[in-house]
Short mmCIF file of C-alpha atoms in Angstrom, two decimals:
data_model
loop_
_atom_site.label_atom_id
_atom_site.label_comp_id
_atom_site.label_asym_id
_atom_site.label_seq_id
_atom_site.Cartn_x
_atom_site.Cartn_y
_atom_site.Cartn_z
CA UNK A 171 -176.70 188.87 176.24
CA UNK A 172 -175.40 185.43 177.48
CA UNK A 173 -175.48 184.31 174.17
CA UNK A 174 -172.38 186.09 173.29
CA UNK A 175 -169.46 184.24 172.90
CA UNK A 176 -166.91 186.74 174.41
CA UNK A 177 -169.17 187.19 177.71
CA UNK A 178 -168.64 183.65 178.99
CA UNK A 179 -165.56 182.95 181.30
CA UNK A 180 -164.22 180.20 180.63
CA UNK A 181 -161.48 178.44 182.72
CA UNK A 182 -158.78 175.76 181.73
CA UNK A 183 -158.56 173.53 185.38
CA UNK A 184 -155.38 173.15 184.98
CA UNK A 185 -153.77 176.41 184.40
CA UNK A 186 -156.67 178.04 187.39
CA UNK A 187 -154.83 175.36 190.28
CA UNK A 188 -153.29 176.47 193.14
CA UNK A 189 -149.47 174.97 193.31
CA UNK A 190 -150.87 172.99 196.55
CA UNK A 191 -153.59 171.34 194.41
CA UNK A 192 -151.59 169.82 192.06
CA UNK A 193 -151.76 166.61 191.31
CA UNK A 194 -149.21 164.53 189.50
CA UNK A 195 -148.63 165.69 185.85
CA UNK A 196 -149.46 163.64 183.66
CA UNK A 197 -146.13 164.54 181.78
CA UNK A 198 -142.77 166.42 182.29
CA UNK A 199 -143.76 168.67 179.23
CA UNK A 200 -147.28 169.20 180.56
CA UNK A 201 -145.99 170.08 183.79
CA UNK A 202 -144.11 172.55 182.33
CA UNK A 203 -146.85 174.26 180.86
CA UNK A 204 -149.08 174.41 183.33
CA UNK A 205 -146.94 175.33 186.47
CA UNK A 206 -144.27 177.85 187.14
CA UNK A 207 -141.64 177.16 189.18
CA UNK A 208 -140.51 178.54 192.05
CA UNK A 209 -137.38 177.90 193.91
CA UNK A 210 -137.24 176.23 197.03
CA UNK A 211 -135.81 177.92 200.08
CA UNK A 212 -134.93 176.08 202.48
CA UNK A 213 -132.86 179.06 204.80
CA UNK A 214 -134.46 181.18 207.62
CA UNK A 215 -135.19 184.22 206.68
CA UNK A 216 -132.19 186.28 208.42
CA UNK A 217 -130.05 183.98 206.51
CA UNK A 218 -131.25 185.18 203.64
CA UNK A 219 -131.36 188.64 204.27
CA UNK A 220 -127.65 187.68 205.76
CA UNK A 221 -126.38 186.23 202.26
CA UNK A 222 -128.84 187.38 199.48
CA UNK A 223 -130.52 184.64 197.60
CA UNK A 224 -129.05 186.28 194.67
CA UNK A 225 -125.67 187.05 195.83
CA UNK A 226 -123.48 185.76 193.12
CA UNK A 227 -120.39 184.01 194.89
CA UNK A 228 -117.81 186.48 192.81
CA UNK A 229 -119.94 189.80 194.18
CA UNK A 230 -119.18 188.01 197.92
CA UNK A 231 -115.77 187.61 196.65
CA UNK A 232 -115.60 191.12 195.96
CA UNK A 233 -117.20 192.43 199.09
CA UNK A 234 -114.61 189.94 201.35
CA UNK A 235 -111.89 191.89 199.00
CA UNK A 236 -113.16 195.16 199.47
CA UNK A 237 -113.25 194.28 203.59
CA UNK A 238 -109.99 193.32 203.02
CA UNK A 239 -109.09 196.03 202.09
CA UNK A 240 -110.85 198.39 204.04
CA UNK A 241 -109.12 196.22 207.40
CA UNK A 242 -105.53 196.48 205.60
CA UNK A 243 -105.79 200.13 204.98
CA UNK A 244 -107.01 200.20 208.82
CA UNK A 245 -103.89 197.82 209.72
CA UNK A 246 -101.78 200.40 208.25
CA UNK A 247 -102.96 203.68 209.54
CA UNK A 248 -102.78 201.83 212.87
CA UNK A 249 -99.05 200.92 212.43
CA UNK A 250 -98.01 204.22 210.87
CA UNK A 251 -99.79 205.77 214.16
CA UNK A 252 -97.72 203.19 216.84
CA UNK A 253 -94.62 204.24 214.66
CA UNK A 254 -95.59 207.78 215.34
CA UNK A 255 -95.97 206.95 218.75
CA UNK A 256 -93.00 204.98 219.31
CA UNK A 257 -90.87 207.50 217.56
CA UNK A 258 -91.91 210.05 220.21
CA UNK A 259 -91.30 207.89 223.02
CA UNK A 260 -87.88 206.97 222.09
CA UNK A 261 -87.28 211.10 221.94
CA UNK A 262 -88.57 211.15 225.17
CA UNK A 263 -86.45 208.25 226.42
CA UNK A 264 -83.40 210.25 224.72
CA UNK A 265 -84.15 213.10 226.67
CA UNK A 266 -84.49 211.48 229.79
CA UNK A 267 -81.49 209.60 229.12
CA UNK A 268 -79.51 213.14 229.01
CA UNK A 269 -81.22 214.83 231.79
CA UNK A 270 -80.17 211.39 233.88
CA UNK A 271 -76.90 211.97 233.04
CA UNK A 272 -77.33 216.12 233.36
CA UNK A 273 -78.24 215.07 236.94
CA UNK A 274 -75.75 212.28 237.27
CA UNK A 275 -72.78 214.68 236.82
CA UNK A 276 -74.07 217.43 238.98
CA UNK A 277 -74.66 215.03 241.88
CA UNK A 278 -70.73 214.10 241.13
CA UNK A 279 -69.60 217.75 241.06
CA UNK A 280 -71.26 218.32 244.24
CA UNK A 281 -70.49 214.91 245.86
CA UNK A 282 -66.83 216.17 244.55
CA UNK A 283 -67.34 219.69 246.25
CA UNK A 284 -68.23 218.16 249.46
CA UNK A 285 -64.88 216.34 249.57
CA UNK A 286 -62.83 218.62 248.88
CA UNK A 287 -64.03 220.95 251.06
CA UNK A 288 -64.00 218.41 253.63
CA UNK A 289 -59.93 217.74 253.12
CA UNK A 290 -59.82 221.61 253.76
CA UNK A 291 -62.17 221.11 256.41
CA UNK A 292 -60.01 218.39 258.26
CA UNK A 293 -56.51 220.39 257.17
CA UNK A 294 -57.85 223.55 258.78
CA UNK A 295 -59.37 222.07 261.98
CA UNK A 296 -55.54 219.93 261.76
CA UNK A 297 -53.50 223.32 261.23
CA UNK A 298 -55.41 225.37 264.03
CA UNK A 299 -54.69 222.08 266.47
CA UNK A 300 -51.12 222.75 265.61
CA UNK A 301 -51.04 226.30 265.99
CA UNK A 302 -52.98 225.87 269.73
CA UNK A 303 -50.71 223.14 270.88
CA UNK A 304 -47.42 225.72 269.33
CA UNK A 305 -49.18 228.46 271.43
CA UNK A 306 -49.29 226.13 274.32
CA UNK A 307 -45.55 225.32 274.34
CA UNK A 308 -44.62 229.06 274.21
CA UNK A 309 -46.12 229.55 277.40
#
């Protein structure tokens, strides 16, 4: 049985090496061969996670755009919303504006009342003093 050729394992060193073992290749070609290559990080792992190793800069592009876009669409609603808002507080202004002046001229008509009925006030108390003294003299 261990005569047969296709029941021996055979290993090539170099291709069987851990990437820590290697030595120096002998040349670039060889290294080649032998090794794959692996990229070397040199980020923490959040940042990573964070960014995306494979993150091509025109798909960040695109996801700051769409952000963008998302925050002016935002922007927008919120100023459509404070013009809403504004819009009913300048009708409430305008109505308080016309109650205040509502109120305003009643307070004159009745400040304007009181007057006048103070004149007839001071001409009545004025013609009964006349009529008393006229009284007086007759007797």
């Amino acid at each position: 049985m261990s005569s047969l050729p296709s029941s021996k394992l055979q290993f090539n060193q170099k291709k069987n090496v851990f990437v820590t073992q290697l030595g120096e290749p002998d040349t670039e070609e060889e290294d080649e061969l032998n090794v794959r290559k692996f990229p070397v990080v040199e980020e923490n792992g959040w940042a990573l996670v964070r960014d995306g190793t494979k993150t091509l800069q025109s798909t960040l592009l695109l996801q700051k755009q769409q952000e963008l876009l998302s925050v002016d669409r935002e922007l927008e609603s919120k100023r459509r919303d404070f013009a809403v808002r504004m819009e009913r507080c300048m009708s409430k202004q305008n109505e308080l504006r016309a109650e205040q002046q509502k109120i305003k001229e009643r307070v004159e008509k009745f400040d304007r009342f009181v007057r006048e009925n103070e004149v007839k006030r001071q001409r009545a108390l004025a013609k009964f003093q006349n009529e008393r003294k006229q009284q007086v003299r007759k007797l």
